[in-house]
Short mmCIF file of C-alpha atoms in Angstrom, two decimals:
data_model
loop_
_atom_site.label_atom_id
_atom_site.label_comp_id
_atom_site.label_asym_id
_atom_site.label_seq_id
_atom_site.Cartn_x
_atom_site.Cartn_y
_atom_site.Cartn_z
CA UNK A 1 13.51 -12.09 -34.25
CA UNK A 2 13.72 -8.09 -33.48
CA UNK A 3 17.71 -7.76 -31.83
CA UNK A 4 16.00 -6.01 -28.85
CA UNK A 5 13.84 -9.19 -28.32
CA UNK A 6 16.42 -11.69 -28.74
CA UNK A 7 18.24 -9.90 -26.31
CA UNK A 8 15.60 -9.80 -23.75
CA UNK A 9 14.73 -14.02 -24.70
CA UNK A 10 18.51 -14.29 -23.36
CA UNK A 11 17.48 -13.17 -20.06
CA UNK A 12 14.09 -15.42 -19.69
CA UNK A 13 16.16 -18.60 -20.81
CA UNK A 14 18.71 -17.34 -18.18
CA UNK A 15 16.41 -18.41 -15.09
CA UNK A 16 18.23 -15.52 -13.48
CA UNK A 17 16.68 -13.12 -11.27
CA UNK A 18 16.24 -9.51 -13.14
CA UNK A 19 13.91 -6.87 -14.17
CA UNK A 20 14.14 -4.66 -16.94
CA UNK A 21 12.33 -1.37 -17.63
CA UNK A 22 11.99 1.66 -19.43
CA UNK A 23 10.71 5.05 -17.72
CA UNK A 24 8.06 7.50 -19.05
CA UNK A 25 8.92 9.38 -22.02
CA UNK A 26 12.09 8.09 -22.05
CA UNK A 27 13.87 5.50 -25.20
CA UNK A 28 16.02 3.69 -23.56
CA UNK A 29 15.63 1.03 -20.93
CA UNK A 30 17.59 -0.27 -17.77
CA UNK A 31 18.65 -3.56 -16.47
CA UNK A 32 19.25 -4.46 -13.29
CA UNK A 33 20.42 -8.36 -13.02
CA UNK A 34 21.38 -10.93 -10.18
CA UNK A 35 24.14 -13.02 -11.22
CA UNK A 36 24.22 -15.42 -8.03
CA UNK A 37 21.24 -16.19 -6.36
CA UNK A 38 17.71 -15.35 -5.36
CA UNK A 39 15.96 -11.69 -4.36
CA UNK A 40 16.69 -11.38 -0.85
CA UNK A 41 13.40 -10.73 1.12
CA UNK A 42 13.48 -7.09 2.01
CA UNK A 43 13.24 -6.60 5.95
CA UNK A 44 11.73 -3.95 7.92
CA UNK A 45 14.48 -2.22 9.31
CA UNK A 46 17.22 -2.00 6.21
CA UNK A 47 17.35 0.60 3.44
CA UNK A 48 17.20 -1.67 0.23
CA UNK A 49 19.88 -1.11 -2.83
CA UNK A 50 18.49 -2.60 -6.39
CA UNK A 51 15.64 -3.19 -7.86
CA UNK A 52 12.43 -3.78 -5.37
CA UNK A 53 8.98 -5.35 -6.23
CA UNK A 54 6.55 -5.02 -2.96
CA UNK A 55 3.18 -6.26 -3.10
CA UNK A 56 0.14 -5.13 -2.04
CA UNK A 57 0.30 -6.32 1.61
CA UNK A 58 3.05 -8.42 2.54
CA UNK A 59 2.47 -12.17 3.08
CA UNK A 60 4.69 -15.20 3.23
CA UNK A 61 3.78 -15.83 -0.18
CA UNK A 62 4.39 -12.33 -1.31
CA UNK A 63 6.72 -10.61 0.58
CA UNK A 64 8.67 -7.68 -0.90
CA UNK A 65 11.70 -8.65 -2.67
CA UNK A 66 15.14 -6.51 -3.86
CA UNK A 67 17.29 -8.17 -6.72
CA UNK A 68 20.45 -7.11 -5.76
CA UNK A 69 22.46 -5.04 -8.58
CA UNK A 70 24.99 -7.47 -9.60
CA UNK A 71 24.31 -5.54 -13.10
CA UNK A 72 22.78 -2.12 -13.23
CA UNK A 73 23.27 -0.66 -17.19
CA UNK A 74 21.15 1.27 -19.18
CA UNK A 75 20.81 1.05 -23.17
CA UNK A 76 20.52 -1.76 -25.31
CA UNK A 77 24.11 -2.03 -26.11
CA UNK A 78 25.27 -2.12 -22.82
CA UNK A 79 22.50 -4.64 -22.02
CA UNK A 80 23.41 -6.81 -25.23
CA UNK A 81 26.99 -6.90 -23.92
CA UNK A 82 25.80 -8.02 -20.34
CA UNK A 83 23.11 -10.61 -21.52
CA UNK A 84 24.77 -12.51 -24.58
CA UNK A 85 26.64 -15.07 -22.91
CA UNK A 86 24.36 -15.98 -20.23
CA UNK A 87 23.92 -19.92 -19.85
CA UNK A 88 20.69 -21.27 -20.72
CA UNK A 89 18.59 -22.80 -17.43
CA UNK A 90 15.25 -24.61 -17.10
CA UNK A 91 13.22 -21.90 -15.93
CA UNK A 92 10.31 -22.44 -13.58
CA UNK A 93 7.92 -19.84 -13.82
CA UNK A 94 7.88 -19.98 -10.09
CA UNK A 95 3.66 -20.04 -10.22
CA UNK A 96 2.05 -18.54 -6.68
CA UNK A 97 -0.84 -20.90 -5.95
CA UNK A 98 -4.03 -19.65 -7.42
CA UNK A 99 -6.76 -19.83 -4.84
CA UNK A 100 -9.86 -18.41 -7.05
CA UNK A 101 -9.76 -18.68 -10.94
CA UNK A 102 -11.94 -16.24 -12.31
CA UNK A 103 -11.98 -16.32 -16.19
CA UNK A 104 -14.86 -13.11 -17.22
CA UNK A 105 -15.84 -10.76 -14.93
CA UNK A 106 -19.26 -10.70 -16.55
CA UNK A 107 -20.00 -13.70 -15.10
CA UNK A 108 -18.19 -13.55 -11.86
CA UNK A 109 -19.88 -13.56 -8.86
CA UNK A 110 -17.39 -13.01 -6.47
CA UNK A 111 -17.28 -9.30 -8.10
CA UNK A 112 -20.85 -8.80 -7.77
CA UNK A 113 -20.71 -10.04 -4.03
CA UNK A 114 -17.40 -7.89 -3.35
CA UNK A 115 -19.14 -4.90 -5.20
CA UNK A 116 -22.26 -5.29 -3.13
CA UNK A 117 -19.87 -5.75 -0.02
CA UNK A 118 -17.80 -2.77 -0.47
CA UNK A 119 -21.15 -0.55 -1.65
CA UNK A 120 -22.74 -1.17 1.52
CA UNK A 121 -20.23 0.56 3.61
CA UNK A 122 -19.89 3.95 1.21
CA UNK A 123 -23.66 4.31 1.27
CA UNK A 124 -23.35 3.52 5.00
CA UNK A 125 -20.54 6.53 5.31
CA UNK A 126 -17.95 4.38 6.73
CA UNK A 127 -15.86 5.05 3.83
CA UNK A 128 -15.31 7.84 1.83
CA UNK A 129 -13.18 5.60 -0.45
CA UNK A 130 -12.54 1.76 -1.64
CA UNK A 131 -10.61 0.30 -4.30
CA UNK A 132 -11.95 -2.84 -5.74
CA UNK A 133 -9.80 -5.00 -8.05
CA UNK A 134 -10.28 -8.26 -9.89
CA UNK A 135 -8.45 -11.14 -11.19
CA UNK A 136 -9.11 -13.39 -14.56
CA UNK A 137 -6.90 -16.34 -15.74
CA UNK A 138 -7.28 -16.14 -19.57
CA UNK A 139 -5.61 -18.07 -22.38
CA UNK A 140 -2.71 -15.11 -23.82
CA UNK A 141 -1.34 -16.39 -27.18
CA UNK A 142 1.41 -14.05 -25.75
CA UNK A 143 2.35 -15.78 -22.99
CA UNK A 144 6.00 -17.62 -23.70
CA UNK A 145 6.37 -14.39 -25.63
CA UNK A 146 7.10 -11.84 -23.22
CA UNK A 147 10.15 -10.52 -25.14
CA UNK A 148 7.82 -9.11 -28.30
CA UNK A 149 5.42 -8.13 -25.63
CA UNK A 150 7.54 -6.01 -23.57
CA UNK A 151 8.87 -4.28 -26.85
CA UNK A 152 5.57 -3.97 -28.45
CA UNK A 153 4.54 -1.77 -25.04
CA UNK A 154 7.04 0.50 -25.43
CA UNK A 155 6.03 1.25 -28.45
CA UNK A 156 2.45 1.29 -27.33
CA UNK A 157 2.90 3.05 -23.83
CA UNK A 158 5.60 5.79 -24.30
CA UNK A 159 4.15 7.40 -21.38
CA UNK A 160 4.29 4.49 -18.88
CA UNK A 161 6.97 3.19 -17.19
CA UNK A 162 7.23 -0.24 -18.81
CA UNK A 163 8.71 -3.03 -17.21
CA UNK A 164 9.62 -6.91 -17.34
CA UNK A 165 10.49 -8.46 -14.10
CA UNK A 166 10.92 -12.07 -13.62
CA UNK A 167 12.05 -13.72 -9.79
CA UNK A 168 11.98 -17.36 -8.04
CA UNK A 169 9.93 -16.27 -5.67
CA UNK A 170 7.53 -13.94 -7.86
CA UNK A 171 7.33 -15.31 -11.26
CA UNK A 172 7.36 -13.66 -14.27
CA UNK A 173 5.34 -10.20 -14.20
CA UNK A 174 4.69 -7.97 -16.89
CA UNK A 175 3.35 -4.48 -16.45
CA UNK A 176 2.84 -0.73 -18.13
CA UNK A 177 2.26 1.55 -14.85
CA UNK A 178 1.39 5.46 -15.63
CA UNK A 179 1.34 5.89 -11.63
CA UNK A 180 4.39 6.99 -10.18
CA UNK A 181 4.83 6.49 -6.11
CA UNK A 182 8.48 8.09 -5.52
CA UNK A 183 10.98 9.70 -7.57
CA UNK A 184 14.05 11.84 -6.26
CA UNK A 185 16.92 11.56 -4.27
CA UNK A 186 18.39 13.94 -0.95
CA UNK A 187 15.66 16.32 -0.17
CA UNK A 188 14.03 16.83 -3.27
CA UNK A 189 11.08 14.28 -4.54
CA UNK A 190 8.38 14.02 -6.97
CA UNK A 191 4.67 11.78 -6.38
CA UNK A 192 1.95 11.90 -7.86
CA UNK A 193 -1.69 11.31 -7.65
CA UNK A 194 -3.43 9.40 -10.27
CA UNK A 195 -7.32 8.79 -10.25
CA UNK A 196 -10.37 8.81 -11.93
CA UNK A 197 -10.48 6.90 -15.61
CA UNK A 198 -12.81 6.86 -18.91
CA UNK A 199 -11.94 5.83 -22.32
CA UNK A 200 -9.32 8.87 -23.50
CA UNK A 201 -11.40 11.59 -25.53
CA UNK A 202 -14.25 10.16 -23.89
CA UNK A 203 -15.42 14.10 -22.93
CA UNK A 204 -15.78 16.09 -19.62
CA UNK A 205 -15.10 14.59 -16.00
CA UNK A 206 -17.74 13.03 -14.32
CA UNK A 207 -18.46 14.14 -10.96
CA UNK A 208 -18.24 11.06 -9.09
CA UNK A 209 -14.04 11.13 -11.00
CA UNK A 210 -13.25 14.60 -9.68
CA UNK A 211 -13.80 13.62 -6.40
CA UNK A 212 -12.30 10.88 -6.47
CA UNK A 213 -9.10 13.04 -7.63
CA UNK A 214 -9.60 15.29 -4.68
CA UNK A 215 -9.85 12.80 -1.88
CA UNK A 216 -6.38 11.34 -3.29
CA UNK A 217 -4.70 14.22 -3.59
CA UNK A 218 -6.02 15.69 -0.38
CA UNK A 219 -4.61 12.58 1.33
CA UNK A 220 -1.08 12.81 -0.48
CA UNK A 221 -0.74 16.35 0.33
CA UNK A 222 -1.58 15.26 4.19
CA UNK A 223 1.39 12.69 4.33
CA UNK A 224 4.04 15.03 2.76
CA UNK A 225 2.77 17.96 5.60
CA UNK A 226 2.98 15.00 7.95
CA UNK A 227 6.98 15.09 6.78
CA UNK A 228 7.43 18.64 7.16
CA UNK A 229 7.87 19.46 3.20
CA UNK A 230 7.80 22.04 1.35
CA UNK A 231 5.32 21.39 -1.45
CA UNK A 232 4.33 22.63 -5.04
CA UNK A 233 1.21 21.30 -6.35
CA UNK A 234 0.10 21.15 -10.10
CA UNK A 235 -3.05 19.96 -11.60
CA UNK A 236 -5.20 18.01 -11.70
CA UNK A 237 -4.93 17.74 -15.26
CA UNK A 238 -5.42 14.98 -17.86
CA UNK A 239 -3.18 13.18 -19.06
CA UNK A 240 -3.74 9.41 -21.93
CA UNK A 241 -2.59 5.61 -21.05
CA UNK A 242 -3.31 4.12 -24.32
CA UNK A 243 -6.78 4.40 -24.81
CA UNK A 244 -8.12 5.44 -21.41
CA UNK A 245 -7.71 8.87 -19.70
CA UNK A 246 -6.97 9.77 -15.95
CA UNK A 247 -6.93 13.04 -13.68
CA UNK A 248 -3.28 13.71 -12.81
CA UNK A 249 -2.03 15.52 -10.11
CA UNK A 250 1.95 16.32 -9.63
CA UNK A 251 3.57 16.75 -5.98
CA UNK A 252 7.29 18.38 -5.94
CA UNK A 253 8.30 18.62 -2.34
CA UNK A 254 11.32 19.30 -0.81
CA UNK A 255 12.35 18.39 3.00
CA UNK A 256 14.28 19.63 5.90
CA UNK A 257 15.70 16.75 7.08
CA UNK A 258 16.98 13.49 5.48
CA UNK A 259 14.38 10.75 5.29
CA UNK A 260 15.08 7.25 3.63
CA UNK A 261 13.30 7.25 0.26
CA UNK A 262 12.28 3.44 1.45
CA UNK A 263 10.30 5.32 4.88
CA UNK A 264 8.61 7.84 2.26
CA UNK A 265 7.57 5.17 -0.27
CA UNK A 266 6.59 3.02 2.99
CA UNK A 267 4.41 6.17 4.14
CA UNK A 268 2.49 7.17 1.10
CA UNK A 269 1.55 2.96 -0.17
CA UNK A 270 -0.95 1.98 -0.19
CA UNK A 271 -2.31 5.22 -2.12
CA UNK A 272 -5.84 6.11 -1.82
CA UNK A 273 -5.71 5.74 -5.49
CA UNK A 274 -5.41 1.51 -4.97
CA UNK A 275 -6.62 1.25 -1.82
CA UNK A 276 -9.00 3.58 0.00
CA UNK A 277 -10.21 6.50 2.42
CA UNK A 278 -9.86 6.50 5.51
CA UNK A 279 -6.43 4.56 4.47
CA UNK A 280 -5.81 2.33 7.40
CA UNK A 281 -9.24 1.15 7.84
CA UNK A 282 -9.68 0.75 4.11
CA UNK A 283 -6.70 -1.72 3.82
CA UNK A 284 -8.13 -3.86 6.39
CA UNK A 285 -11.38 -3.70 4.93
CA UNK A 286 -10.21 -4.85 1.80
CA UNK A 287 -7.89 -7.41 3.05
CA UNK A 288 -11.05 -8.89 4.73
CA UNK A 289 -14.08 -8.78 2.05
CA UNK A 290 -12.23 -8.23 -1.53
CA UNK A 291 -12.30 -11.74 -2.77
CA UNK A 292 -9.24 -11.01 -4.92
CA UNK A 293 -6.04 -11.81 -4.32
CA UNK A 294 -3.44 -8.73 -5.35
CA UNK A 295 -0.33 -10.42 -4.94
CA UNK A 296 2.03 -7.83 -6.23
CA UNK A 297 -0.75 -5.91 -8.14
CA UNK A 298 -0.95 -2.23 -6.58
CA UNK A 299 1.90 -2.93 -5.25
CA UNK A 300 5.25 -0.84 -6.39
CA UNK A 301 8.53 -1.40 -8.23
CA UNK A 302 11.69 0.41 -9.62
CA UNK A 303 14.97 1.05 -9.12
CA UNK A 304 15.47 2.38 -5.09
CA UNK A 305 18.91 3.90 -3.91
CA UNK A 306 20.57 2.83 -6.51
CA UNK A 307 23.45 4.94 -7.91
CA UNK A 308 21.60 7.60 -5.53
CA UNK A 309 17.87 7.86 -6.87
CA UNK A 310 15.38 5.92 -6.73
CA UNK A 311 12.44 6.16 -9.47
CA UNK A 312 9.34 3.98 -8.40
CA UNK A 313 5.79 3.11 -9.67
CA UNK A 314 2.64 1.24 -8.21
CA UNK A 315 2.43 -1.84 -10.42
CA UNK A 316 -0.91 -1.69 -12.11
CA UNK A 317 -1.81 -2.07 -15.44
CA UNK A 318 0.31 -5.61 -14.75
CA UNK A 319 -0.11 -9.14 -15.42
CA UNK A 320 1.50 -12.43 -14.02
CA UNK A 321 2.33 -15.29 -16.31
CA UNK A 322 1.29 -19.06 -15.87
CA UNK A 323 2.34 -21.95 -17.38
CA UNK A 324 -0.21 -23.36 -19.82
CA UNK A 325 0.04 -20.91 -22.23
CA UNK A 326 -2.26 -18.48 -19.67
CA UNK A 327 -2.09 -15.16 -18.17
CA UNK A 328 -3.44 -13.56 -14.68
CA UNK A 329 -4.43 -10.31 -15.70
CA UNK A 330 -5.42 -7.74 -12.80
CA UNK A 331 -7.68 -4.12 -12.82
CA UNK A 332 -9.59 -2.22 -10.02
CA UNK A 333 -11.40 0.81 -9.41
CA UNK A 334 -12.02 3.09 -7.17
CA UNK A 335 -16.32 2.96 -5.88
CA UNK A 336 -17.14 6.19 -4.03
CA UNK A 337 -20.82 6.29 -3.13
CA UNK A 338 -21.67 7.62 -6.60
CA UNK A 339 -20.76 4.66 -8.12
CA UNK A 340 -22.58 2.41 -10.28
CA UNK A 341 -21.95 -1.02 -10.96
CA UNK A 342 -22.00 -1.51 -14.73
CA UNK A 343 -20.24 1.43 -15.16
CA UNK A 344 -17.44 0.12 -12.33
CA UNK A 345 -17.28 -3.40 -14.25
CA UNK A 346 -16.95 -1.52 -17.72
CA UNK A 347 -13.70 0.21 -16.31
CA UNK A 348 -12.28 -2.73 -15.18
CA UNK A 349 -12.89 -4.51 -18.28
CA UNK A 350 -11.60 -1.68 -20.39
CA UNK A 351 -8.10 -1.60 -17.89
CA UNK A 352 -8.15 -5.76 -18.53
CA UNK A 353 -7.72 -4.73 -21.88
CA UNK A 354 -4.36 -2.63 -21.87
CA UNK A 355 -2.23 -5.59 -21.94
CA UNK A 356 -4.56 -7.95 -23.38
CA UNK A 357 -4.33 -6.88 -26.79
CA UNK A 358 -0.82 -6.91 -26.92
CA UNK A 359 0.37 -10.47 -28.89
#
């Protein structure tokens, strides 16, 4: 077995809380491990230290958890030295009920419906916006195997931020996110806004993409004036996640007064870029008609205040593990009126794919 893996196979067989990660562009990767315990559930009011993994909307099921820092190291050596005498547990897998079990989207007609659903109200104009995602249980000869996994998608995804988190309360979640939410500490932060996707190479921008981009970035730029920053705005450009492509645009801003980085984060998720224009409306539209359960899909992770800075990223690109030898994978996309449907359910198939092929 690779060193890097074994070391990572310590932590699953631990059946302690952790997650471990590797940023964009970067080589090495972090830990951040609970020795005692579960992830506390993170309340409204505190400013969370560690690692946090929010979902989509919070439910008693999902609500958004922090593994507290008990170890916080980066590079494998350091994480070899903190990892290779940890005891061996049974680990449960700590499964969230599955509700719908949709195994091809080709066939699904809970898509169609939701497509048809969410259609309705952009030709009607009560949208400009909505984010439609899916879910499919598939058999993953990978699953059991998340250690080769995880280091396969570095290799594979050296511009995501690639992560491994496993809790109690969550499961085990594996995930290669090129979105970034919040990075920064102090005054000075970095976001993003990610939208529009084809296969990478694929040729010009479609229409019905660029605006997309604009009504995202349009709405990030609102919540950062909404803070009183100072902002410098590059892009949209393009920029590869394996084999598909996205319009990129980058958000430095700078404030005048000091704001948690858990209020900021709090303000700008949902992004239009998972969930929808107008934002508010869209969320509860979605919550309502999607079908599809999120869980913590499009919702964020990372490191938050800890040592300072907090670095994190909506968790797309993701998938949950089941027992059985199986797999939850989750995509979306965004439907503007332009949209069409084949071309929608071609996206999400092709996003299925990103961790799919990785066994």
């Amino acid at each position: 077995m690779n060193g890097h893996a074994a070391i990572i196979r310590c932590l699953l067989d631990s059946g302690l809380d952790f997650a471990i990660y590797r940023f964009p562009n970067e080589q090495e990767p972090y830990l951040v491990l609970q020795l005692e315990g579960e992830a506390s559930v993170v309340q409204g009011t505190e400013e969370p230290e560690g690692f946090i993994f929010a979902p989509f909307a919070e439910t008693e099921i999902t609500p958004t958890l922090l593994i507290r820092p008990d170890v916080a190291v980066r590079g494998w050596e350091l994480i070899r030295q903190y990892t290779c005498d940890l005891p061996h547990r049974r680990v449960s897998l700590g499964n969230i009920p599955l509700v719908r079990k949709e195994t091809d989207i080709d066939k699904s007609n809970s898509y169609k419906v939701a497509y048809r659903t969410f259609k309705y109200q952009l030709d009607k104009e009560n949208y400009q916006k909505l984010v439609l995602s899916y879910s499919e249980l598939s058999p993953w000869s990978a699953a059991g195997h998340e250690d080769q996994v995880f280091i396969k998608a570095l290799k594979d995804y050296p511009a995501s931020m690639v992560s491994l988190v496993y809790t109690r309360r969550s499961g085990r979640w594996i995930g290669c996110s090129p979105e970034l939410l919040l990075e920064g500490y102090g005054n000075k932060w970095h976001t993003m806004a990610l939208a529009g996707t084809m296969e990478y190479g694929q040729g010009e921008w479609s229409q019905k993409n660029m605006r997309e981009q604009e009504l995202v970035t349009d709405y990030i730029e609102g919540q950062l004036q909404g803070l009183g920053a100072r902002i410098m705005r590059d892009g949209p450009y393009t920029v590869q996640s394996g084999t598909l492509a996205h319009l990129r645009t980058d958000f430095t801003f700078h404030l005048q007064r000091q704001v948690s980085s858990y209020h900021i984060a709090r303000l700008l998720h949902p992004t239009p870029a998972v969930c929808g224009l107008p934002k508010d409306e869209a969320w509860r539209f979605i919550r309502l008609f999607e079908r599809n359960r999120r869980l913590y899909y499009t919702g964020f992770l990372g490191p938050i205040n800890l040592r300072g800075e907090t670095n994190l990223y909506v968790n797309i690109r993701c998938a949950n593990i089941r027992s059985g030898g199986k797999a939850l994978f989750f995509a979306g996309g965004g439907l503007t009126h332009s949209s069409d449907f084949r071309e929608e359910r071609m996206e999400v198939k092709r996003k299925l794919e990103t961790l799919k092929h990785i066994h």
